[in-house]
């Protein structure tokens, strides 16, 4: 696929235009055209999207129009659909930040550990931003206890390292990562390039005892990938190269839409859509219709095969209905990415952003001394395999939320792997609390929080004014106000109470690490509003944070090793 902004006048039963699209449909700004002739020719196919009620400024969620209580009211958050987290839920991070830490000209080898890696986004982001001046060895270990996540990461890295054609690699990785259906060419890559690599070790493991931990290392010039799995998992990895026999594209797509467009979940989708600009709601709906991460105006006719990394059974969609590729990336950077004249092509922007990022990743790894290792183990077993004092960065993104016992146990297992200040004074262990809870506050803290909440209301009103007096607790404005209240609230006091014991000398000595007061890799509260009302771009920042769905409660903590005397 070309990375240019192609003319949208494509179709299986129509003549196709292969020119660059330089002009947008002025009504929806979702598609590019090379000129007026192609726009007129394409209008019969584009009309329904362009005139969709979702794209109207007057659109309202169904529960508002029907004057009823929405389905999500008063109900606990529950998963609808599958339970797999194949896509990231927080924006990608560069966990090295080499220029701000060791420096551009750092001349020693580096080892990084992603203890609960999730998908590849943090690895891709970190490597893509590695300064060109760094020419030493980089070793990256990724672990995830979910087999499907670890296996997908392994397949995508094999594609990145083994395919000679850069463009083929980029598009294949994007669609295996995010699209429900893939092209024949993507299946061919899995069948002809990746399947033989995995099949080779499976033949050797035929008589290996069940439960045995087995590893395989592939070398591609100065780069390598080592995968460590139990014997049975290797055969499951091989099966991810082929979709279930008999599963058609139509059946696979229906498995998806039965979840992503379920009638019973309309109110949940509309709650997400009410934060989007009008025509971006059309793009939101389109992605849930076809499950393809493509520019809005790009042809879908080549996507005829179920994605085998999604469908390992012929009767199940793997993810929940609210899973969205956008959650794993910086919305600010995605929206700043050009999609040509079609400036409202929300998922097209993400597609082009990923193309740029994956291109930078492939360019940076080409000729570099870089080794990847992927494991599918629990943290106890993982730590028993890794050398102490060997990692300059450790990311433990799945810190047990607001449970000091769980946090302590995890840190005690992982901390010995971190390098000491004498080995690398910039070595950092990064933990993330996904949801800081005010339940840990004492009475005095709650009073201080109440005072802050009064100030927060004033801040919200500066950004969010009602068009009319709300007549329902489920008015769009009321719901937005409730989410905005979380976004502007302060949770510093909450976390200080929680971390108080972990800051104590006794805990520090027992763990061998201590909390860093000044962060050098990731902000403490990266999803908290930075700008005050009235400052340039403050409204834009507020709207962007609301639509991304981050609560502002996500808190990162950096730790460094105690130097042993």
Coordinates of C-alpha atoms in Angstrom, one line a residue:
X1 CA 0.0 0.0 0.0
X2 CA 1.2 3.5 -0.8
X3 CA 1.6 6.0 2.0
X4 CA 0.3 8.8 -0.2
X5 CA -3.2 10.2 0.3
X6 CA -5.0 8.3 -2.5
X7 CA -8.1 9.3 -4.4
X8 CA -11.2 7.7 -2.8
X9 CA -12.7 6.8 -6.2
X10 CA -12.0 3.1 -5.8
X11 CA -14.3 0.1 -5.9
X12 CA -14.4 -3.5 -7.0
X13 CA -17.1 -2.9 -9.6
X14 CA -16.1 0.6 -10.6
X15 CA -13.1 2.0 -12.5
X16 CA -10.4 2.9 -10.1
X17 CA -8.4 6.1 -9.9
X18 CA -4.7 5.7 -8.8
X19 CA -4.0 9.4 -8.6
X20 CA -3.1 11.2 -5.4
X21 CA -6.0 12.8 -3.6
X22 CA -5.3 16.5 -3.1
X23 CA -8.8 17.8 -2.3
X24 CA -11.3 16.7 0.4
X25 CA -15.0 16.3 0.4
X26 CA -15.9 19.7 1.9
X27 CA -18.9 18.4 3.7
X28 CA -17.3 15.6 5.8
X29 CA -13.6 16.1 5.3
X30 CA -13.2 12.2 5.5
X31 CA -12.0 11.4 2.0
X32 CA -9.5 12.7 -0.5
X33 CA -10.1 13.2 -4.3
X34 CA -7.8 14.0 -7.2
X35 CA -10.4 16.3 -8.7
X36 CA -14.1 17.1 -9.2
X37 CA -14.7 14.3 -11.8
X38 CA -13.7 11.6 -9.4
X39 CA -15.7 13.2 -6.6
X40 CA -18.9 13.2 -8.8
X41 CA -18.2 9.6 -9.8
X42 CA -17.7 8.5 -6.2
X43 CA -20.8 10.3 -4.8
X44 CA -23.3 7.4 -5.1
X45 CA -21.0 5.3 -2.8
X46 CA -20.0 8.2 -0.5
X47 CA -23.4 9.8 -0.1
X48 CA -24.7 7.7 2.8
X49 CA -21.5 8.3 4.9
X50 CA -21.3 11.9 4.0
X51 CA -25.0 12.6 5.0
X52 CA -25.0 10.3 8.0
X53 CA -26.9 11.7 11.0
X54 CA -23.7 10.9 13.0
X55 CA -22.0 13.7 11.2
X56 CA -24.6 16.4 12.1
X57 CA -23.9 19.0 14.7
X58 CA -27.5 18.3 16.0
X59 CA -26.8 14.6 16.7
X60 CA -27.8 13.4 20.2
X61 CA -27.4 10.0 21.9
X62 CA -30.4 7.7 21.6
X63 CA -31.2 7.9 25.3
X64 CA -31.5 11.7 25.1
X65 CA -33.8 11.6 22.0
X66 CA -36.0 8.9 23.6
X67 CA -35.9 10.6 27.0
X68 CA -35.0 7.4 28.9
X69 CA -32.3 6.2 31.3
X70 CA -29.2 5.0 29.5
X71 CA -28.2 1.4 29.7
X72 CA -25.0 2.2 31.5
X73 CA -26.7 4.1 34.3
X74 CA -26.1 2.7 37.8
X75 CA -24.5 -0.5 36.4
X76 CA -21.0 -1.6 37.4
X77 CA -18.4 -1.6 34.6
X78 CA -18.5 -5.0 33.0
X79 CA -16.7 -6.5 30.0
X80 CA -18.9 -7.1 27.0
X81 CA -17.2 -9.4 24.4
X82 CA -13.9 -11.1 24.8
X83 CA -11.4 -10.5 27.6
X84 CA -8.2 -10.2 25.6
X85 CA -6.2 -6.9 25.7
X86 CA -4.5 -7.1 22.3
X87 CA -4.2 -3.4 22.1
X88 CA -2.8 -0.9 24.5
X89 CA -5.0 1.1 26.8
X90 CA -2.6 4.0 27.6
X91 CA -0.5 6.0 25.2
X92 CA 2.9 4.5 24.1
X93 CA 6.0 5.6 26.1
X94 CA 9.7 5.9 25.3
X95 CA 11.1 4.3 28.5
X96 CA 14.7 5.2 27.6
X97 CA 14.5 9.0 27.0
X98 CA 18.3 8.7 26.4
X99 CA 19.0 12.4 25.6
X100 CA 17.5 13.4 29.0
X101 CA 19.3 10.7 30.9
X102 CA 22.5 8.9 29.8
X103 CA 22.9 11.4 26.9
X104 CA 23.0 11.1 23.1
X105 CA 26.6 10.0 23.2
X106 CA 26.3 7.2 25.8
X107 CA 28.9 4.6 24.9
X108 CA 27.8 1.5 26.9
X109 CA 25.4 -1.3 26.2
X110 CA 21.8 -1.0 27.4
X111 CA 19.3 -3.6 28.5
X112 CA 15.6 -2.9 28.9
X113 CA 12.9 -5.1 30.6
X114 CA 9.2 -4.8 29.9
X115 CA 8.0 -7.1 32.6
X116 CA 4.3 -7.0 31.5
X117 CA 4.8 -5.6 28.1
X118 CA 1.3 -5.7 26.6
X119 CA 1.5 -5.1 22.9
X120 CA 4.5 -3.8 21.0
X121 CA 3.7 -0.1 21.3
X122 CA 6.2 0.9 24.0
X123 CA 9.0 -1.1 22.4
X124 CA 8.3 0.4 19.0
X125 CA 8.2 3.9 20.5
X126 CA 11.4 3.4 22.5
X127 CA 13.5 2.0 19.6
X128 CA 12.1 4.5 17.1
X129 CA 13.3 7.4 19.3
X130 CA 16.7 6.0 20.0
X131 CA 19.3 8.7 18.9
X132 CA 21.2 7.8 15.7
X133 CA 24.4 8.6 17.7
X134 CA 23.9 5.5 19.9
X135 CA 25.9 2.7 18.4
X136 CA 26.3 0.2 21.2
X137 CA 24.3 -3.0 21.8
X138 CA 20.6 -2.8 22.9
X139 CA 19.0 -5.8 24.5
X140 CA 15.2 -5.7 25.0
X141 CA 13.3 -8.3 27.0
X142 CA 9.5 -8.4 26.8
X143 CA 7.3 -10.6 28.9
X144 CA 3.6 -11.0 29.1
X145 CA 1.7 -13.7 31.0
X146 CA -1.0 -13.7 28.3
X147 CA 0.1 -16.1 25.6
X148 CA -1.8 -14.3 22.8
X149 CA -0.1 -11.0 23.5
X150 CA 3.4 -12.6 23.7
X151 CA 2.8 -14.7 20.6
X152 CA 1.5 -11.7 18.5
X153 CA 4.5 -9.7 19.6
X154 CA 6.8 -12.5 18.5
X155 CA 5.1 -12.8 15.0
X156 CA 5.3 -9.1 14.4
X157 CA 8.9 -8.9 15.4
X158 CA 9.8 -11.8 13.1
X159 CA 8.1 -10.0 10.3
X160 CA 10.0 -6.8 11.1
X161 CA 13.4 -8.5 11.3
X162 CA 13.0 -11.1 8.5
X163 CA 11.2 -9.4 5.6
X164 CA 13.5 -7.7 3.1
X165 CA 10.8 -5.2 1.9
X166 CA 10.3 -2.3 4.3
X167 CA 6.8 -1.3 3.0
X168 CA 5.5 -4.9 3.1
X169 CA 6.7 -5.2 6.7
X170 CA 5.0 -2.0 7.8
X171 CA 1.6 -2.7 6.2
X172 CA 1.6 -6.4 7.3
X173 CA 2.4 -5.5 10.9
X174 CA -0.3 -2.7 11.0
X175 CA -3.0 -5.1 9.8
X176 CA -2.1 -8.1 11.9
X177 CA -2.0 -5.7 14.9
X178 CA -5.3 -3.9 14.3
X179 CA -7.4 -5.2 11.5
X180 CA -10.0 -8.0 11.7
X181 CA -9.5 -9.0 8.1
X182 CA -6.1 -9.0 6.3
X183 CA -5.0 -9.3 2.7
X184 CA -3.8 -12.4 0.8
X185 CA -0.4 -10.9 0.8
X186 CA -0.4 -10.8 4.6
X187 CA -1.4 -14.4 4.8
X188 CA 1.4 -15.2 2.3
X189 CA 4.0 -13.6 4.6
X190 CA 2.8 -15.7 7.5
X191 CA 2.7 -18.8 5.5
X192 CA 5.9 -18.5 3.5
X193 CA 8.1 -16.5 5.8
X194 CA 7.0 -17.0 9.4
X195 CA 5.4 -20.4 9.5
X196 CA 8.6 -22.2 8.4
X197 CA 10.7 -20.4 11.1
X198 CA 8.3 -21.6 13.9
X199 CA 7.7 -25.0 12.3
X200 CA 11.4 -25.8 12.5
X201 CA 11.5 -25.7 16.3
X202 CA 8.1 -27.5 16.6
X203 CA 9.6 -30.5 14.8
X204 CA 12.4 -30.6 17.3
X205 CA 10.0 -30.4 20.2
X206 CA 7.9 -33.3 19.1
X207 CA 9.2 -35.7 21.8
X208 CA 10.1 -33.0 24.4
X209 CA 8.2 -33.6 27.8
X210 CA 5.1 -31.5 28.3
X211 CA 5.6 -28.3 30.3
X212 CA 9.3 -28.0 29.4
X213 CA 10.5 -24.5 28.9
X214 CA 12.0 -24.2 25.4
X215 CA 13.8 -21.4 23.6
X216 CA 14.7 -20.6 20.1
X217 CA 16.9 -17.8 18.8
X218 CA 16.8 -16.4 15.2
X219 CA 19.6 -14.2 14.0
X220 CA 19.2 -11.6 11.2
X221 CA 22.6 -10.0 10.6
X222 CA 23.4 -7.9 13.7
X223 CA 19.8 -8.4 15.0
X224 CA 18.2 -11.3 16.8
X225 CA 15.0 -12.5 18.4
X226 CA 14.9 -15.1 21.1
X227 CA 11.5 -16.6 22.2
X228 CA 11.1 -18.6 25.4
X229 CA 7.8 -20.6 25.7
X230 CA 6.6 -23.8 27.2
X231 CA 6.5 -26.7 24.7
X232 CA 2.8 -26.6 24.2
X233 CA 2.9 -22.8 23.6
X234 CA 5.2 -23.3 20.6
X235 CA 2.5 -25.3 18.8
X236 CA 0.0 -22.6 19.6
X237 CA 2.3 -20.1 18.2
X238 CA 2.5 -22.1 15.0
X239 CA -1.3 -22.2 14.8
X240 CA -1.5 -18.3 14.9
X241 CA -0.1 -18.4 11.3
X242 CA -3.4 -19.8 10.0
X243 CA -7.1 -18.9 10.7
X244 CA -9.5 -21.6 11.7
X245 CA -10.5 -23.9 8.8
X246 CA -13.8 -22.9 7.3
X247 CA -14.0 -19.4 8.9
X248 CA -14.9 -17.0 6.1
X249 CA -14.3 -13.2 6.0
X250 CA -18.1 -12.6 6.3
X251 CA -18.3 -14.9 9.4
X252 CA -15.3 -13.3 11.0
X253 CA -16.7 -9.8 10.4
X254 CA -20.0 -10.8 11.9
X255 CA -18.2 -12.1 15.0
X256 CA -16.8 -8.7 15.3
X257 CA -19.9 -6.6 14.7
X258 CA -21.9 -8.8 17.1
X259 CA -19.7 -7.3 19.8
X260 CA -18.7 -3.9 18.4
X261 CA -22.1 -2.9 17.1
X262 CA -24.3 -4.9 19.6
X263 CA -27.7 -3.3 19.9
X264 CA -27.6 -3.7 23.7
X265 CA -24.4 -1.6 23.8
X266 CA -25.7 1.4 21.7
X267 CA -25.8 3.7 24.7
X268 CA -22.2 2.8 25.6
X269 CA -21.1 3.6 22.0
X270 CA -23.0 6.8 22.0
X271 CA -21.4 7.8 25.3
X272 CA -18.0 7.5 23.5
X273 CA -19.2 9.3 20.4
X274 CA -20.6 12.3 22.3
X275 CA -17.0 13.5 22.9
X276 CA -16.0 13.4 19.2
X277 CA -16.4 16.1 16.6
X278 CA -19.3 15.3 14.3
X279 CA -17.7 13.8 11.2
X280 CA -15.2 11.9 13.4
X281 CA -18.2 10.0 14.7
X282 CA -18.7 8.6 11.2
X283 CA -15.1 7.3 11.2
X284 CA -15.6 5.8 14.7
X285 CA -18.7 3.9 13.4
X286 CA -16.9 2.8 10.2
X287 CA -14.1 1.2 12.2
X288 CA -16.6 -0.8 14.2
X289 CA -18.4 -1.8 11.0
X290 CA -15.5 -3.3 9.1
X291 CA -12.8 -3.6 11.7
X292 CA -10.1 -2.4 9.3
X293 CA -7.5 0.2 10.2
X294 CA -7.3 2.1 7.0
X295 CA -7.8 5.6 5.7
X296 CA -11.6 6.2 5.3
X297 CA -11.5 6.4 1.6
X298 CA -9.2 3.4 0.9
X299 CA -10.6 0.4 -0.8
X300 CA -11.5 -2.6 1.3
X301 CA -11.6 -5.2 -1.5
X302 CA -8.2 -6.8 -0.8
X303 CA -9.1 -7.6 2.8
X304 CA -10.7 -11.1 2.4
X305 CA -9.0 -13.2 5.0
X306 CA -9.7 -13.4 8.8
X307 CA -6.8 -12.2 10.8
X308 CA -5.4 -15.5 12.3
X309 CA -4.0 -13.6 15.3
X310 CA -7.5 -12.5 16.2
X311 CA -9.4 -15.7 15.4
X312 CA -8.1 -18.9 16.9
X313 CA -11.7 -20.2 17.2
X314 CA -14.5 -19.9 14.7
X315 CA -17.0 -18.6 17.2
X316 CA -15.4 -15.8 19.3
X317 CA -14.3 -12.2 19.0
X318 CA -11.3 -11.8 21.3
X319 CA -11.8 -8.2 22.6
X320 CA -14.3 -6.1 24.5
X321 CA -16.6 -3.8 22.6
X322 CA -14.8 -0.7 23.8
X323 CA -11.4 -1.8 22.6
X324 CA -10.0 0.9 20.4
X325 CA -6.6 1.2 18.6
X326 CA -6.5 4.9 19.4
X327 CA -6.1 4.3 23.2
X328 CA -2.6 3.0 22.8
X329 CA -1.2 6.2 21.2
X330 CA -0.8 9.9 22.0
X331 CA -4.0 11.5 20.7
X332 CA -2.2 14.8 20.3
X333 CA 0.5 13.2 18.1
X334 CA -2.1 11.3 16.1
X335 CA -4.3 14.4 15.4
X336 CA -1.1 16.3 14.4
X337 CA -0.4 13.6 11.8
X338 CA -1.4 14.6 8.3
X339 CA -4.1 12.7 6.5
X340 CA -4.0 15.0 3.5
X341 CA -7.0 17.3 2.9
X342 CA -9.2 14.8 4.7
X343 CA -8.6 16.3 8.1
X344 CA -11.4 14.5 9.9
X345 CA -10.1 11.1 8.9
X346 CA -9.5 10.1 12.5
X347 CA -8.4 6.5 11.9
X348 CA -6.6 7.4 8.7
X349 CA -4.4 9.7 10.8
X350 CA -3.6 6.8 13.2
X351 CA -2.8 4.6 10.2
X352 CA -0.3 7.2 8.8
X353 CA 1.1 7.8 12.3
X354 CA 1.8 4.1 12.7
X355 CA 3.4 4.0 9.2
X356 CA 5.8 6.8 10.2
X357 CA 6.6 5.2 13.6
X358 CA 7.1 1.7 12.2
X359 CA 9.2 3.1 9.4
X360 CA 11.4 4.8 12.0
X361 CA 11.6 1.6 14.0
X362 CA 12.7 -0.5 11.0
X363 CA 15.2 2.2 9.9
X364 CA 16.7 2.3 13.4
X365 CA 17.0 -1.5 13.7
X366 CA 18.5 -1.9 10.3
X367 CA 22.2 -2.6 10.9
X368 CA 21.9 -1.9 14.6
X369 CA 23.2 -4.3 17.3
X370 CA 19.9 -5.1 18.8
X371 CA 18.5 -8.2 20.4
X372 CA 14.9 -9.0 21.4
X373 CA 13.8 -11.6 23.9
X374 CA 10.1 -12.5 24.3
X375 CA 8.8 -14.6 27.3
X376 CA 5.4 -15.8 28.3
X377 CA 5.9 -16.4 32.1
X378 CA 4.7 -15.2 35.5
X379 CA 6.9 -12.7 37.2
X380 CA 8.4 -15.2 39.7
X381 CA 9.5 -17.6 36.9
X382 CA 10.7 -14.7 34.8
X383 CA 12.9 -13.3 37.5
X384 CA 14.5 -16.6 38.1
X385 CA 15.7 -16.6 34.5
X386 CA 17.2 -13.1 34.4
X387 CA 20.5 -11.9 35.8
X388 CA 20.5 -9.5 38.8
X389 CA 21.8 -5.9 38.2
X390 CA 21.4 -6.3 34.4
X391 CA 18.7 -3.8 33.4
X392 CA 19.0 0.0 32.9
X393 CA 15.2 0.4 32.5
X394 CA 12.5 -1.8 33.9
X395 CA 8.8 -1.1 33.2
X396 CA 6.3 -2.9 35.4
X397 CA 3.2 -1.3 34.0
X398 CA 0.8 -3.6 35.8
X399 CA 1.5 -2.4 39.4
X400 CA -1.3 -3.8 41.7
X401 CA -3.5 -0.8 42.1
X402 CA -3.7 0.7 45.6
X403 CA -2.5 -2.5 47.2
X404 CA 0.7 -1.9 49.1
X405 CA 1.1 -5.6 49.8
X406 CA 0.8 -6.6 46.1
X407 CA 3.1 -3.7 45.1
X408 CA 5.7 -4.7 47.7
X409 CA 5.7 -8.3 46.6
X410 CA 6.1 -7.4 42.9
X411 CA 8.8 -4.8 43.6
X412 CA 10.7 -7.2 45.8
X413 CA 10.9 -9.8 43.0
X414 CA 11.8 -7.3 40.3
X415 CA 14.1 -4.8 42.0
X416 CA 17.2 -7.0 42.1
X417 CA 17.2 -6.9 38.3
X418 CA 17.8 -3.2 38.2
X419 CA 21.4 -1.9 37.7
X420 CA 23.0 0.0 40.7
X421 CA 23.9 3.7 40.5
X422 CA 27.6 2.8 40.2
X423 CA 26.8 0.7 37.1
X424 CA 24.4 3.3 35.6
X425 CA 23.3 6.3 37.7
X426 CA 20.3 6.8 35.3
X427 CA 18.9 3.2 35.8
X428 CA 15.2 3.5 36.6
X429 CA 12.3 1.1 37.4
X430 CA 9.0 2.5 36.3
X431 CA 5.6 1.5 37.8
X432 CA 2.2 2.7 37.0
X433 CA -1.0 2.9 39.1
X434 CA -3.9 2.8 36.7
X435 CA -6.5 4.2 39.1
X436 CA -5.6 6.1 42.2
X437 CA -8.6 5.8 44.6
X438 CA -9.6 8.4 47.2
X439 CA -10.7 5.6 49.5
X440 CA -7.4 5.8 51.3
X441 CA -7.8 9.4 52.5
X442 CA -8.4 10.2 56.2
X443 CA -10.9 12.8 57.3
X444 CA -8.5 15.8 57.2
X445 CA -7.3 14.8 53.7
X446 CA -10.9 14.6 52.6
X447 CA -11.6 18.1 53.7
X448 CA -8.6 19.4 51.8
X449 CA -9.9 17.4 48.8
X450 CA -13.3 19.0 49.1
X451 CA -11.8 22.5 49.0
X452 CA -9.8 21.5 45.9
X453 CA -13.0 20.2 44.3
X454 CA -14.7 23.6 44.6
X455 CA -11.8 25.1 42.7
X456 CA -12.1 22.3 40.2
X457 CA -15.7 23.1 39.5
X458 CA -14.7 26.7 38.5
X459 CA -12.1 25.2 36.2
X460 CA -14.6 22.9 34.5
X461 CA -17.0 25.7 33.9
X462 CA -14.3 27.7 32.2
X463 CA -14.0 24.9 29.6
X464 CA -17.5 23.4 29.6
X465 CA -20.6 25.5 29.5
X466 CA -24.2 24.1 29.2
X467 CA -26.2 25.1 26.2
X468 CA -29.4 24.9 28.3
X469 CA -30.4 24.0 31.8
X470 CA -30.0 20.2 32.1
X471 CA -33.3 18.4 32.6
X472 CA -31.9 15.0 33.4
X473 CA -29.1 13.4 35.3
X474 CA -28.1 11.8 32.0
X475 CA -28.0 15.0 30.0
X476 CA -25.0 15.0 27.8
X477 CA -23.6 18.0 29.6
X478 CA -24.1 16.4 33.0
X479 CA -22.2 13.2 31.9
X480 CA -19.4 15.3 30.4
X481 CA -19.2 17.3 33.6
X482 CA -18.9 14.2 35.6
X483 CA -15.9 12.9 33.6
X484 CA -14.3 16.4 33.5
X485 CA -14.5 16.4 37.3
X486 CA -12.2 13.4 37.5
X487 CA -9.9 15.0 35.0
X488 CA -9.3 18.2 36.9
X489 CA -9.3 16.6 40.4
X490 CA -6.1 16.4 42.4
X491 CA -5.0 12.9 43.5
X492 CA -1.6 13.9 45.0
X493 CA -2.8 13.5 48.6
X494 CA -4.3 10.2 47.8
X495 CA -1.1 8.8 46.4
X496 CA 1.0 10.3 49.2
X497 CA -1.0 8.4 51.7
X498 CA -0.6 5.2 49.8
X499 CA 3.1 5.6 49.2
X500 CA 3.9 6.7 52.7
X501 CA 4.9 3.2 53.9
X502 CA 6.8 2.4 50.7
X503 CA 8.9 5.6 51.3
X504 CA 9.9 4.5 54.8
X505 CA 13.5 3.6 55.4
X506 CA 12.5 0.1 56.4
X507 CA 10.6 -0.6 53.2
X508 CA 13.4 0.9 51.1
X509 CA 16.1 -1.2 52.7
X510 CA 13.9 -4.3 52.3
X511 CA 13.2 -3.6 48.7
X512 CA 16.7 -2.3 47.8
X513 CA 15.1 0.6 45.9
X514 CA 13.7 4.0 46.7
X515 CA 11.2 6.4 45.1
X516 CA 12.7 9.1 42.9
X517 CA 11.4 12.6 43.7
X518 CA 12.3 14.0 40.3
X519 CA 11.2 11.9 37.3
X520 CA 13.5 11.7 34.3
X521 CA 11.7 9.2 32.1
X522 CA 7.9 9.7 32.4
X523 CA 5.9 12.5 34.1
X524 CA 4.3 11.6 37.4
X525 CA 0.8 12.5 36.1
X526 CA 1.1 12.5 32.3
X527 CA -2.6 12.6 31.7
X528 CA -3.4 15.5 33.9
X529 CA -4.3 18.9 32.4
X530 CA -1.2 21.1 32.1
X531 CA -2.8 24.3 30.9
X532 CA -5.0 26.7 32.9
X533 CA -8.2 28.2 31.5
X534 CA -7.4 31.2 29.2
X535 CA -3.9 29.9 28.3
X536 CA -3.3 29.3 24.5
X537 CA -4.6 25.8 23.5
X538 CA -6.1 25.1 26.9
X539 CA -9.5 24.4 25.5
X540 CA -8.0 22.1 22.9
X541 CA -6.1 20.2 25.6
X542 CA -9.2 19.8 27.7
X543 CA -11.3 18.5 24.8
X544 CA -8.5 16.1 23.8
X545 CA -8.1 14.6 27.3
X546 CA -11.9 14.1 27.6
X547 CA -12.2 12.3 24.3
X548 CA -9.3 10.0 25.0
X549 CA -11.1 8.6 28.0
X550 CA -8.1 8.9 30.4
X551 CA -9.3 9.9 33.9
X552 CA -6.2 11.8 35.1
X553 CA -5.9 9.2 37.9
X554 CA -3.1 7.4 36.1
X555 CA 0.1 7.9 38.2
X556 CA 3.7 6.8 37.4
X557 CA 6.3 6.2 40.0
X558 CA 10.0 6.0 39.2
X559 CA 12.4 4.1 41.5
X560 CA 16.2 3.9 41.7
X561 CA 18.5 1.3 43.4
X562 CA 20.1 1.9 46.8
X563 CA 23.8 2.0 46.4
X564 CA 25.3 -0.7 48.6
X565 CA 28.2 0.6 50.6

